[in-house]
PDB file of C-alpha atoms and ligand atoms in Angstrom:
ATOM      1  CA  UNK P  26      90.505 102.235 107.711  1.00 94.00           C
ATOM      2  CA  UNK P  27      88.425 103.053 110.991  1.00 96.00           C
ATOM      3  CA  UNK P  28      90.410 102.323 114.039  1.00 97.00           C
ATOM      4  CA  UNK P  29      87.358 102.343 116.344  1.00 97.00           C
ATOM      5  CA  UNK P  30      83.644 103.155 116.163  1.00 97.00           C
ATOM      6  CA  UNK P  31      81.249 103.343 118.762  1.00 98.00           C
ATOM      7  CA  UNK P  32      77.920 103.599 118.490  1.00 97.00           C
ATOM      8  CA  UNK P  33      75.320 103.867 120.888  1.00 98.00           C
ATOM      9  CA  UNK P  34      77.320 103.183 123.436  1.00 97.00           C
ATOM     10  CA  UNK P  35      75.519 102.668 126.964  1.00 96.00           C
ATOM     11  CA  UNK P  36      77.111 100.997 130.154  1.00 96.00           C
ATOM     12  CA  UNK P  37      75.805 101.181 133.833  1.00 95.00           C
ATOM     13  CA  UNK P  38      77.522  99.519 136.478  1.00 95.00           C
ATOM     14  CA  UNK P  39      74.727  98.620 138.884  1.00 90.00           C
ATOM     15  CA  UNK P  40      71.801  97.975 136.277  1.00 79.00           C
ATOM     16  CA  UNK P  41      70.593 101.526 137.684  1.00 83.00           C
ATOM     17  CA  UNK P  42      72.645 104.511 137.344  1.00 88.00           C
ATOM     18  CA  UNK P  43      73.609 105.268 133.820  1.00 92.00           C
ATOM     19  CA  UNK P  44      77.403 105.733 133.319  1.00 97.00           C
ATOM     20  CA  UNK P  45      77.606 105.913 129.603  1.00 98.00           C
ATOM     21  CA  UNK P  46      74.478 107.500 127.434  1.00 97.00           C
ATOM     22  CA  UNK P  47      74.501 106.590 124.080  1.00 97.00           C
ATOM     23  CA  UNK P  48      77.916 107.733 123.304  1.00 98.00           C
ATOM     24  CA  UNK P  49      79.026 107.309 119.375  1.00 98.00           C
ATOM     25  CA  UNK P  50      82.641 108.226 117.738  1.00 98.00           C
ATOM     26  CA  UNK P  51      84.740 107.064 115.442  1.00 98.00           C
ATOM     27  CA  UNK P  52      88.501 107.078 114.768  1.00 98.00           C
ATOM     28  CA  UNK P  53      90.391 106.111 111.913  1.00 97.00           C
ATOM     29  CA  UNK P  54      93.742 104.520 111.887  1.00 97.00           C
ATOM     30  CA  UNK P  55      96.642 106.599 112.624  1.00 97.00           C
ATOM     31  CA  UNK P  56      94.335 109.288 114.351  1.00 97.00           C
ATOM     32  CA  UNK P  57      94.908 110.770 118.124  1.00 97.00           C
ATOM     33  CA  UNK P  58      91.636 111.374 120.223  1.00 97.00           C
ATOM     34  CA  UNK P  59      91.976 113.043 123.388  1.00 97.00           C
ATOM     35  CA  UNK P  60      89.030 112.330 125.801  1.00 97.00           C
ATOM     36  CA  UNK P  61      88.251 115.249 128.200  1.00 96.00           C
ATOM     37  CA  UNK P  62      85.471 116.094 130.650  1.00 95.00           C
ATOM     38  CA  UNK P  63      84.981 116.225 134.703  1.00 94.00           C
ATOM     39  CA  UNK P  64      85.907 114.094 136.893  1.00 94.00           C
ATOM     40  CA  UNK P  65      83.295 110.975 137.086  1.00 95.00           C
ATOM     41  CA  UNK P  66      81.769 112.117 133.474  1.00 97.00           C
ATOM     42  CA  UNK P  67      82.968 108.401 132.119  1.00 97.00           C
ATOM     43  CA  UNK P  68      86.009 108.374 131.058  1.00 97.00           C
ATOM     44  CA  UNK P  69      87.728 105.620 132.424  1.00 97.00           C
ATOM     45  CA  UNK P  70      84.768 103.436 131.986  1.00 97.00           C
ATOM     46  CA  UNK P  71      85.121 104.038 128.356  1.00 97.00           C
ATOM     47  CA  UNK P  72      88.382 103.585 128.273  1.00 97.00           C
ATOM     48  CA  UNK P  73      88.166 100.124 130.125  1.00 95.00           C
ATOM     49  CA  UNK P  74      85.546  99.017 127.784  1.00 95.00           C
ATOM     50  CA  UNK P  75      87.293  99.575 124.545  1.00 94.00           C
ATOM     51  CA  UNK P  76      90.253  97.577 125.904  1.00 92.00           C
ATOM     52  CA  UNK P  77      87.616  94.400 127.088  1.00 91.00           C
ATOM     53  CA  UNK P  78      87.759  95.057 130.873  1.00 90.00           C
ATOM     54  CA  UNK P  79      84.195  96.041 131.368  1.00 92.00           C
ATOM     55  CA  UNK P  80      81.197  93.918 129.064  1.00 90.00           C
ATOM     56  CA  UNK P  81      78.933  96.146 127.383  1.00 90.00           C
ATOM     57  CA  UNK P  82      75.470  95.188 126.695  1.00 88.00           C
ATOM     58  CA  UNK P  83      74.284  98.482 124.842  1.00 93.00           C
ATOM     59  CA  UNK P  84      75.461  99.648 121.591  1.00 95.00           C
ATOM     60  CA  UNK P  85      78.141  98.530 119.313  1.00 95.00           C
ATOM     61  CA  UNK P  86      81.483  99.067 118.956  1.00 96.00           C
ATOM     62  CA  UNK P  87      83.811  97.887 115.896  1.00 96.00           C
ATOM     63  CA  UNK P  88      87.587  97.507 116.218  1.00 95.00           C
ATOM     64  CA  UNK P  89      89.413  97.574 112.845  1.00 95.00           C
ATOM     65  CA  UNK P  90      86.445  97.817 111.397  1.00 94.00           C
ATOM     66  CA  UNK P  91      85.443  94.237 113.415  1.00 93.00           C
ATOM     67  CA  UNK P  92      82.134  93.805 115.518  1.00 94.00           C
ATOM     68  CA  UNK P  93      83.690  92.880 118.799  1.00 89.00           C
ATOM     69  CA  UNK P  94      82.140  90.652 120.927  1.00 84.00           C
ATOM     70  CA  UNK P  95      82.579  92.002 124.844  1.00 75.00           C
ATOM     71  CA  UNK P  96      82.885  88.398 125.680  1.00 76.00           C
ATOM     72  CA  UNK P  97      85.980  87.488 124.240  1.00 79.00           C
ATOM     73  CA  UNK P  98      90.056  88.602 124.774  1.00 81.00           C
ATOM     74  CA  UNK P  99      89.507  92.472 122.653  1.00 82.00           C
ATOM     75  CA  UNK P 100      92.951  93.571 123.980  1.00 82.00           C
ATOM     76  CA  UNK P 101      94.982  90.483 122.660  1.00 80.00           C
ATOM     77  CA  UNK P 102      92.656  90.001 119.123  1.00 83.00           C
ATOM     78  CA  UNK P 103      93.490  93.302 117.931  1.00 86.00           C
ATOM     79  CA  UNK P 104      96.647  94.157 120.225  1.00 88.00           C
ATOM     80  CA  UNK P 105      94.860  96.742 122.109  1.00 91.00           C
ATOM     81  CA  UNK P 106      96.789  98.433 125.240  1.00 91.00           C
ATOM     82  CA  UNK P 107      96.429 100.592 128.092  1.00 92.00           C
ATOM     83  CA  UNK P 108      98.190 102.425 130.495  1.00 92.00           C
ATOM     84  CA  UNK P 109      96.715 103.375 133.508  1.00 91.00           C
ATOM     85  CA  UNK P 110      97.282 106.724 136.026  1.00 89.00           C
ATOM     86  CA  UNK P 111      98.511 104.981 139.183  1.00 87.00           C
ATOM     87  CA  UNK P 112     101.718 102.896 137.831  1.00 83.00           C
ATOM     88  CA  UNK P 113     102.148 101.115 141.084  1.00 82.00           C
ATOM     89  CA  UNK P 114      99.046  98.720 139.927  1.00 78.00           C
ATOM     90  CA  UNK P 115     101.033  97.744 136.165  1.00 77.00           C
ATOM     91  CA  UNK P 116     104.425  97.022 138.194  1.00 77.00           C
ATOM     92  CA  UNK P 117     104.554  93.336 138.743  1.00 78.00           C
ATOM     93  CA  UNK P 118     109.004  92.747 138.041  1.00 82.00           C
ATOM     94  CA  UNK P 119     112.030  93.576 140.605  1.00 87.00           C
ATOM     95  CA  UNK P 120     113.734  95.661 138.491  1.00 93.00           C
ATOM     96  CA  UNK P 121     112.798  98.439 135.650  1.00 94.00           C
ATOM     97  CA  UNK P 122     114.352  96.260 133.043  1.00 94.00           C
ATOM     98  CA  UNK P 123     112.279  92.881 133.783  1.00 92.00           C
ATOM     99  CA  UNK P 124     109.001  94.702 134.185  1.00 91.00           C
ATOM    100  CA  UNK P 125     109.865  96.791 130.895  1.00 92.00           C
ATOM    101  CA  UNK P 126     110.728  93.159 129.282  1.00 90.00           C
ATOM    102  CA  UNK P 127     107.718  91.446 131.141  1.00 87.00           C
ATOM    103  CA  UNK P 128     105.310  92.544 127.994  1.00 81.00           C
ATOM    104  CA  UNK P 129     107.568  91.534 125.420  1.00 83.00           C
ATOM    105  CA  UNK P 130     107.575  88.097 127.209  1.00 81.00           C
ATOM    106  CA  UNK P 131     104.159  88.094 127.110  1.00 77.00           C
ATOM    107  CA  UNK P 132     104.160  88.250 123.112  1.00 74.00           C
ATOM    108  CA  UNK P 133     107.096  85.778 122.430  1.00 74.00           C
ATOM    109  CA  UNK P 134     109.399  88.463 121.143  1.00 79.00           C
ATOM    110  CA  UNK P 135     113.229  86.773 120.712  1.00 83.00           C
ATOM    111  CA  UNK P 136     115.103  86.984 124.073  1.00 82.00           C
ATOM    112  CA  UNK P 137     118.022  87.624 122.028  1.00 85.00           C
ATOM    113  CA  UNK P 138     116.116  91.133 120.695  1.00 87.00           C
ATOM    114  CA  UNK P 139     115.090  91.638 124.590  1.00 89.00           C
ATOM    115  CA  UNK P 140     117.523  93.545 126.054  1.00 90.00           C
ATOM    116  CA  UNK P 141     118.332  95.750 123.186  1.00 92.00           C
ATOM    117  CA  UNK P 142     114.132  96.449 122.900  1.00 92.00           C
ATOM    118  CA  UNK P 143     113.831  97.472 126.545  1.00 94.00           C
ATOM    119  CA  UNK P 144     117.034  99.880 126.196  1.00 94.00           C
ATOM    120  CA  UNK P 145     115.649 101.191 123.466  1.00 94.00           C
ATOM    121  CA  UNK P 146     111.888 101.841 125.038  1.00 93.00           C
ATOM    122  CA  UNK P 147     114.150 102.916 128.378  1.00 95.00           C
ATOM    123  CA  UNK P 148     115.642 105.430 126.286  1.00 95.00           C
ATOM    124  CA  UNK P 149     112.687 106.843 124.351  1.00 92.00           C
ATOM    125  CA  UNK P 150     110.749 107.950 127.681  1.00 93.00           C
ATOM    126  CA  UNK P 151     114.350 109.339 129.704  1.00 93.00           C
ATOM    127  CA  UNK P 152     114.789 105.957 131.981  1.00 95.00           C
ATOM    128  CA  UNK P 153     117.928 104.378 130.163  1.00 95.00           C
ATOM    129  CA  UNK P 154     119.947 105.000 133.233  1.00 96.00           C
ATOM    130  CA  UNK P 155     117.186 102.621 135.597  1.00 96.00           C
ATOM    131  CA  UNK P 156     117.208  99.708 134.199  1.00 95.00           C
ATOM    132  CA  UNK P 157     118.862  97.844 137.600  1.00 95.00           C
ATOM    133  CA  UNK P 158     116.210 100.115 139.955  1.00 95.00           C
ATOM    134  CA  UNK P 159     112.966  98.731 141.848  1.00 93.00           C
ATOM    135  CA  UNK P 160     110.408 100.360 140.851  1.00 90.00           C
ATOM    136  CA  UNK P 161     109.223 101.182 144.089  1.00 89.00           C
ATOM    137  CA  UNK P 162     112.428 103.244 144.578  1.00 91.00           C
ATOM    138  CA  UNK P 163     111.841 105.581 141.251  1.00 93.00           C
ATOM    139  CA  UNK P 164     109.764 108.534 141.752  1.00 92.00           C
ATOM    140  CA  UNK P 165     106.113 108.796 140.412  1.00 91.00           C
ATOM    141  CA  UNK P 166     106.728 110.549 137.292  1.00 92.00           C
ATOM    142  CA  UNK P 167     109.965 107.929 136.889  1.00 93.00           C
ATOM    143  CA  UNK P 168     107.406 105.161 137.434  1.00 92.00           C
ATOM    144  CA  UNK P 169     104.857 106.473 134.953  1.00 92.00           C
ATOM    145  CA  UNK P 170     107.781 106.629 132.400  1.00 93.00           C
ATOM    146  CA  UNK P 171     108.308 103.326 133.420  1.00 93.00           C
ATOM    147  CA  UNK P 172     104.668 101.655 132.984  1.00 92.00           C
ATOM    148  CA  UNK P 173     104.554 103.835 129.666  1.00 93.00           C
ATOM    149  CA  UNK P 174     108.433 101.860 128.357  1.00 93.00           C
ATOM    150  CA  UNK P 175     106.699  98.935 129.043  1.00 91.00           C
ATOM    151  CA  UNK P 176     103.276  99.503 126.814  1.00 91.00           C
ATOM    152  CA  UNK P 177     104.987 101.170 124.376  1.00 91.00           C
ATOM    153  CA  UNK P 178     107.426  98.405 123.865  1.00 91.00           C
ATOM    154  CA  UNK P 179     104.441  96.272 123.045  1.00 89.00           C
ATOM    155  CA  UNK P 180     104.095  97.703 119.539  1.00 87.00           C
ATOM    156  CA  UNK P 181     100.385  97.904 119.682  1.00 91.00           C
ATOM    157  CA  UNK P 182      97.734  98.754 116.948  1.00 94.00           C
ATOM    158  CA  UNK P 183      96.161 100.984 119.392  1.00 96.00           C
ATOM    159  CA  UNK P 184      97.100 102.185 122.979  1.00 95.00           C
ATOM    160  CA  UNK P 185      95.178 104.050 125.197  1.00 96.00           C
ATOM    161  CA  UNK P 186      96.424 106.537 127.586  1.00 95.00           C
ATOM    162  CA  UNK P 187      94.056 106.989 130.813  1.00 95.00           C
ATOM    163  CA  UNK P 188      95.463 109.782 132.514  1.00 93.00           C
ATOM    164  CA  UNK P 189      99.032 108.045 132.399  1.00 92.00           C
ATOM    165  CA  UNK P 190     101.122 111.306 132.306  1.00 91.00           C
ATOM    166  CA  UNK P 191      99.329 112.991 135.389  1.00 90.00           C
ATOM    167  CA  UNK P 192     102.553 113.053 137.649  1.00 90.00           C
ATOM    168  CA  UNK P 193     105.275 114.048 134.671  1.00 90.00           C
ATOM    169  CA  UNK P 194     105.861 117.498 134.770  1.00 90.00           C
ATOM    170  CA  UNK P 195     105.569 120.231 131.439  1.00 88.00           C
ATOM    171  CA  UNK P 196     109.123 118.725 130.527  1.00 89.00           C
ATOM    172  CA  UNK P 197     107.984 115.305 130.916  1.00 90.00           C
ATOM    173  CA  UNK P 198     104.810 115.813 129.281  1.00 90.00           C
ATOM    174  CA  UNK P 199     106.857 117.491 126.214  1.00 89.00           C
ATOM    175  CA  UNK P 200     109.091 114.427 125.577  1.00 89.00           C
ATOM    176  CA  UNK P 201     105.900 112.567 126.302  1.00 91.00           C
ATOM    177  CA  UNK P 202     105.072 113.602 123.270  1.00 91.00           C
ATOM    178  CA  UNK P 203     107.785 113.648 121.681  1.00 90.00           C
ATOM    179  CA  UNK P 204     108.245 109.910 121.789  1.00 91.00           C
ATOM    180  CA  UNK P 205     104.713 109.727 120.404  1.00 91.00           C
ATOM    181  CA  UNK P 206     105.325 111.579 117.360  1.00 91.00           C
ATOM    182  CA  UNK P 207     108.574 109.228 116.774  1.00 90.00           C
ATOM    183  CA  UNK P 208     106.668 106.309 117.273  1.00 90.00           C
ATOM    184  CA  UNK P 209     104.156 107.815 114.919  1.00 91.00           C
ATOM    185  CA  UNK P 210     106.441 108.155 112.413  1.00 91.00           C
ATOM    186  CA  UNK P 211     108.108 104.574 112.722  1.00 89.00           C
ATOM    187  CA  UNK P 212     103.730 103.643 112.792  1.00 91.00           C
ATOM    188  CA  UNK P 213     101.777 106.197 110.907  1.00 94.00           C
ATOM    189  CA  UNK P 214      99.196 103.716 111.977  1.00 95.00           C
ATOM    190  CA  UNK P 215      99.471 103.668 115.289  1.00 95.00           C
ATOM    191  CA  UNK P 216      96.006 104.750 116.732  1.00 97.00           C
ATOM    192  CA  UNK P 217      96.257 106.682 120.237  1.00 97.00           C
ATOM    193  CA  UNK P 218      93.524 107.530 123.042  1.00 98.00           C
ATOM    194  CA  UNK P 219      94.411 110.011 125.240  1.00 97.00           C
ATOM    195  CA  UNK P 220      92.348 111.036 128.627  1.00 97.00           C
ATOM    196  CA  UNK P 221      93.976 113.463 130.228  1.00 94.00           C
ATOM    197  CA  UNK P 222      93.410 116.329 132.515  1.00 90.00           C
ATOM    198  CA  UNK P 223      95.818 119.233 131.705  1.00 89.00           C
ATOM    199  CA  UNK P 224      94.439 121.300 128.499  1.00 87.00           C
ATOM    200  CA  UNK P 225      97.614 121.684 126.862  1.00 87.00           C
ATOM    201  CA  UNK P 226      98.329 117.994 125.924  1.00 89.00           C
ATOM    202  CA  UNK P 227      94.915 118.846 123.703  1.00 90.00           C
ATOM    203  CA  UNK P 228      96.926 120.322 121.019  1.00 86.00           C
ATOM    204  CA  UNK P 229      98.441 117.225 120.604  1.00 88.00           C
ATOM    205  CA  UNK P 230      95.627 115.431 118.840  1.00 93.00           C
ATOM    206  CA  UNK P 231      93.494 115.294 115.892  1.00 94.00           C
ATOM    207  CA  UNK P 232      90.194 115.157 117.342  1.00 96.00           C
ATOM    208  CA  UNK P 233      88.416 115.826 120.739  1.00 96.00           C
ATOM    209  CA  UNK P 234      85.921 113.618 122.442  1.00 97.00           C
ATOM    210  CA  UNK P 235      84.211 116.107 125.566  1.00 97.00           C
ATOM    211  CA  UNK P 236      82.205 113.257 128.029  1.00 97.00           C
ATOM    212  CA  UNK P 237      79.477 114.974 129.970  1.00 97.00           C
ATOM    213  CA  UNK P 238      77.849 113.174 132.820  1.00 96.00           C
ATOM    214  CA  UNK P 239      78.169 110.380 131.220  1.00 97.00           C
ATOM    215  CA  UNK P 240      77.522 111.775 127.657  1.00 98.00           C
ATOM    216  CA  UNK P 241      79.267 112.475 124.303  1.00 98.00           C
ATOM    217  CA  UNK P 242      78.557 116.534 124.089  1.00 97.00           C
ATOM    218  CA  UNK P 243      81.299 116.991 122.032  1.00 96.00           C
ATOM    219  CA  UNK P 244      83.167 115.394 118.983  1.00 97.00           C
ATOM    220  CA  UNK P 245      85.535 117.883 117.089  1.00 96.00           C
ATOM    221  CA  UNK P 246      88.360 117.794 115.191  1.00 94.00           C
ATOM    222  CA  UNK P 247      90.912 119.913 117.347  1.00 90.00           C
ATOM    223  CA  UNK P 248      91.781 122.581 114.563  1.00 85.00           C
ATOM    224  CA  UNK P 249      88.089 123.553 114.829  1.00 87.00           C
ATOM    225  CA  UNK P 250      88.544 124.095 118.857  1.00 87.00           C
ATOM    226  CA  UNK P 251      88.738 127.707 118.324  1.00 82.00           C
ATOM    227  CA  UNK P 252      84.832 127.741 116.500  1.00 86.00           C
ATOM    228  CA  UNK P 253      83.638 125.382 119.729  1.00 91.00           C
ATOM    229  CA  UNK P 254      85.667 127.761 122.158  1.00 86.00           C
ATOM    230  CA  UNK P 255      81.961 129.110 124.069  1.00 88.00           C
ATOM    231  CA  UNK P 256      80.957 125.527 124.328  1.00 92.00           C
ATOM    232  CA  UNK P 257      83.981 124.130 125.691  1.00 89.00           C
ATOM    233  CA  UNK P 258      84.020 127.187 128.266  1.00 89.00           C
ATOM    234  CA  UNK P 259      80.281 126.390 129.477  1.00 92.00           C
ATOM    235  CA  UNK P 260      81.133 122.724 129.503  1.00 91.00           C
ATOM    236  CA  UNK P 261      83.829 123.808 132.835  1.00 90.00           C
ATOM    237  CA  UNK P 262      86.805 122.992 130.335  1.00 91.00           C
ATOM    238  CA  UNK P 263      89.946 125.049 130.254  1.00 86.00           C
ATOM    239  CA  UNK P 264      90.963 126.230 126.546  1.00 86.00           C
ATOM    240  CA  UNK P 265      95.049 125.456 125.969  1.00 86.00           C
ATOM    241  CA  UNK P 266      97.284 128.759 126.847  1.00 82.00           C
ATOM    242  CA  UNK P 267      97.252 129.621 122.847  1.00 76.00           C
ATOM    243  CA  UNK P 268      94.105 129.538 122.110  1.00 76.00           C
ATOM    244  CA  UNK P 269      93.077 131.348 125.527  1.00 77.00           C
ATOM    245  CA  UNK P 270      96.092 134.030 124.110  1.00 78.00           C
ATOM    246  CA  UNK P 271      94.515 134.227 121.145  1.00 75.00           C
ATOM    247  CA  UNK P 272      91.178 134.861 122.162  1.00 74.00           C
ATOM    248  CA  UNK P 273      92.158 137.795 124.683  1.00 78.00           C
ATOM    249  CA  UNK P 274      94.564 139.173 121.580  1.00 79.00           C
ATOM    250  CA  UNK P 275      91.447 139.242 119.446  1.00 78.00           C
ATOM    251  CA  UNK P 276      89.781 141.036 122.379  1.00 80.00           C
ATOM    252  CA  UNK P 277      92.140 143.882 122.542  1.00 85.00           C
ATOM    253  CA  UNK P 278      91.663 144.235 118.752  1.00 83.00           C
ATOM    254  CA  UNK P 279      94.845 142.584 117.514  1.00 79.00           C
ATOM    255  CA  UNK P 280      93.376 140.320 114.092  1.00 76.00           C
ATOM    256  CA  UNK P 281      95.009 137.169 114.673  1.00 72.00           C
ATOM    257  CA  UNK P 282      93.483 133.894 113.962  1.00 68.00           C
ATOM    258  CA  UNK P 283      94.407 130.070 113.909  1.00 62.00           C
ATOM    259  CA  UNK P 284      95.502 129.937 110.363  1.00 59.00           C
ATOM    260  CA  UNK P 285      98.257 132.677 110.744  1.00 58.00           C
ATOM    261  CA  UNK P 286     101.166 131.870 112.159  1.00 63.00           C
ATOM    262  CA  UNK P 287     100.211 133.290 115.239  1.00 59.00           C
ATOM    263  CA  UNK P 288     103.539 131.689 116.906  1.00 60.00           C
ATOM    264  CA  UNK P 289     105.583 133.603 114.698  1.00 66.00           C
ATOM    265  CA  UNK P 290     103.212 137.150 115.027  1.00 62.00           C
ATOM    266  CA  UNK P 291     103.204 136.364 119.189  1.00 59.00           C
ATOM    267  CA  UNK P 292     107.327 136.666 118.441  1.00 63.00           C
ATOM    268  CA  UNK P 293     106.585 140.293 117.081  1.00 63.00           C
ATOM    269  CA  UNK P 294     104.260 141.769 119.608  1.00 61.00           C
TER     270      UNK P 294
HETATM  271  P1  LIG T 321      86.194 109.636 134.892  1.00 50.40           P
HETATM  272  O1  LIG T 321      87.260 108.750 134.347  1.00 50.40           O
HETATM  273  O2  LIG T 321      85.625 110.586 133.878  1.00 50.40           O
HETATM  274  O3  LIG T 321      86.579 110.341 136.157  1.00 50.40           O
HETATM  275  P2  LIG T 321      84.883 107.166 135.641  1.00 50.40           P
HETATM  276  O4  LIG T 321      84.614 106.391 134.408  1.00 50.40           O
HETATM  277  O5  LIG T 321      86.022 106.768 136.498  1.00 50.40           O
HETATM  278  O6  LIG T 321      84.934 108.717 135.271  1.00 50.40           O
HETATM  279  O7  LIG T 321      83.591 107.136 136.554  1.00 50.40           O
HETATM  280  C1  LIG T 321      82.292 107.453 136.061  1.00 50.40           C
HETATM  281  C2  LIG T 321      81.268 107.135 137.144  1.00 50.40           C
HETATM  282  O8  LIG T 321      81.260 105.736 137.353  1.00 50.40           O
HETATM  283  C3  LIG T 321      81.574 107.779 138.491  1.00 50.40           C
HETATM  284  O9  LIG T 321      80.366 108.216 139.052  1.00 50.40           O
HETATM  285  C4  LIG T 321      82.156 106.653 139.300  1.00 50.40           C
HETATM  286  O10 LIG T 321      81.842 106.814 140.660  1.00 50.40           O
HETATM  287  C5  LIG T 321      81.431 105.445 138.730  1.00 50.40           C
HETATM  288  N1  LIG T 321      82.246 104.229 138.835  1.00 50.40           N
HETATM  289  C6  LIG T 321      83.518 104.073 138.392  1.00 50.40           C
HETATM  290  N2  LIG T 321      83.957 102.816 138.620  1.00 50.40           N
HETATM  291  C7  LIG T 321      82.937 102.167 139.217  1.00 50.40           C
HETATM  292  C8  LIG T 321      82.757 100.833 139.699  1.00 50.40           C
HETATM  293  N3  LIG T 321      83.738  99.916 139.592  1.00 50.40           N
HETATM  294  N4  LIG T 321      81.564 100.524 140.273  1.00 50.40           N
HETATM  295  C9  LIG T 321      80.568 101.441 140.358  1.00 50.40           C
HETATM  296  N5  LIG T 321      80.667 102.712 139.915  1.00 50.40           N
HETATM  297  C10 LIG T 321      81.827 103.081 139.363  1.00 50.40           C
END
């Protein structure tokens, strides 16, 4: 089933200035899109419009394959969530444990289950040991790990990542990951947007959505990145280390390509 399609999607925010041109993708259940592109090319305003914070007027956009209507609750009809970059704005408990358990709160879940659904979210992103902290005495990557506990405890259909691992470092980012593919395999369904900023978390995903001023210039899947390598280059974008690797090994005449197991030929060199 399609997770999300989008077509024609346009959005300004002063009736002027266009923000969003006609952008159209689709994703199906179970699939991970990263969004990429410059800073100010969209990104978040997409991002807050699939999730209901911003009415749309221009184009359509169909959630489990479900017209929605930008009027009404999107986030809550088809358990929809989001976490932001800047955790400070998602905190709103005294301690990680009540903001982690705020959420589940939020959906009724049995306090019995609670405390043994926050450990268990603590645990998946590294913050078992916090549960009695303030947030506002955990670092930022802690508090990221924090707001991203608390979402993923929600057991959404779809969550949407909007730059929400900017201050966890390459470690961070790996268990980031990590977690994901558990959760994936506990949810093969579980859809996942992903705007983010550092090239490497790319790999992660199925497809690739590249915003340009406003505009979808690219929509690949991301084991055909290495055919759309000159475009992604002259779009400003930075390839992920392999692929760069690859590229310069091909360069210095060594015949490697993406369906080898270039990991295993890199070993050898
Ligand atoms: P990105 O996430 O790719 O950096 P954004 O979606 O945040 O891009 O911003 C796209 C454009 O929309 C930028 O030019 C930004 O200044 C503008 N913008 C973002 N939020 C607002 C707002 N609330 N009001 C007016 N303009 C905005």
């Amino acid at each position: 089933m399609k997770a999300i399609e989008v077509k024609h999607l346009s959005f300004c925010y002063d009736e002027k200035t266009p923000i969003l041109n006609d952008v159209s993708f689709t994703l199906n259940q179970g699939e991970t899109l990263t969004i990429v592109g410059k800073n100010g090319s969209g990104k978040s305003t997409l991002a807050k419009i699939l999730v209901g914070l911003l009415p749309f007027k221009n184009g359509q956009i169909k959630i489990f394959e479900n017209e929605i209507d930008p009027k009404k609750d999107i986030a809550a009809t088809y358990h929809l969530a989001i976490v932001f970059q800047n955790p400070d704005n998602q905190f709103i408990a005294s301690s990680v444990e009540d903001d982690i358990a705020f959420g589940l709160e939020n959906y009724c879940v049995d306090p019995a289950r609670m405390h043994d659904l926050v450990k268990k979210y603590a645990k998946m992103v590294g913050m078992e040991n916090y549960l009695e902290f303030a947030p506002e005495n955990l670092s930022g990557g802690q508090k990221q790990r924090v707001a991203i506990a608390g979402v993923l405890a929600l057991n959404a259909n779809i969550i949407i990542f909007d730059e929400a691992t900017s201050m966890l470092d390459p470690e961070g980012k790996k268990d980031f990951h990590q977690t994901l593919n558990t959760l994936k395999k506990e949810n093969p369904l579980l859809t996942i947007i992903m705007i983010t900023h550092d090239k490497e978390e790319i790999i992660n995903s199925d497809k690739i959505l590249v915003l340009d001023k406003g505009e979808a210039v690219l929509f690949i899947k991301t084991n055909e990145l290495n055919k759309y390598r000159e475009q992604f280059l002259n779009l400003g974008l930075d390839l992920p280390f392999n692929y760069s690797l690859i590229s310069e090994l091909n360069k210095n005449g060594f015949a490697i390509d993406f369906s080898d197991d270039y990991q295993e030929i890199i070993k050898q060199l």
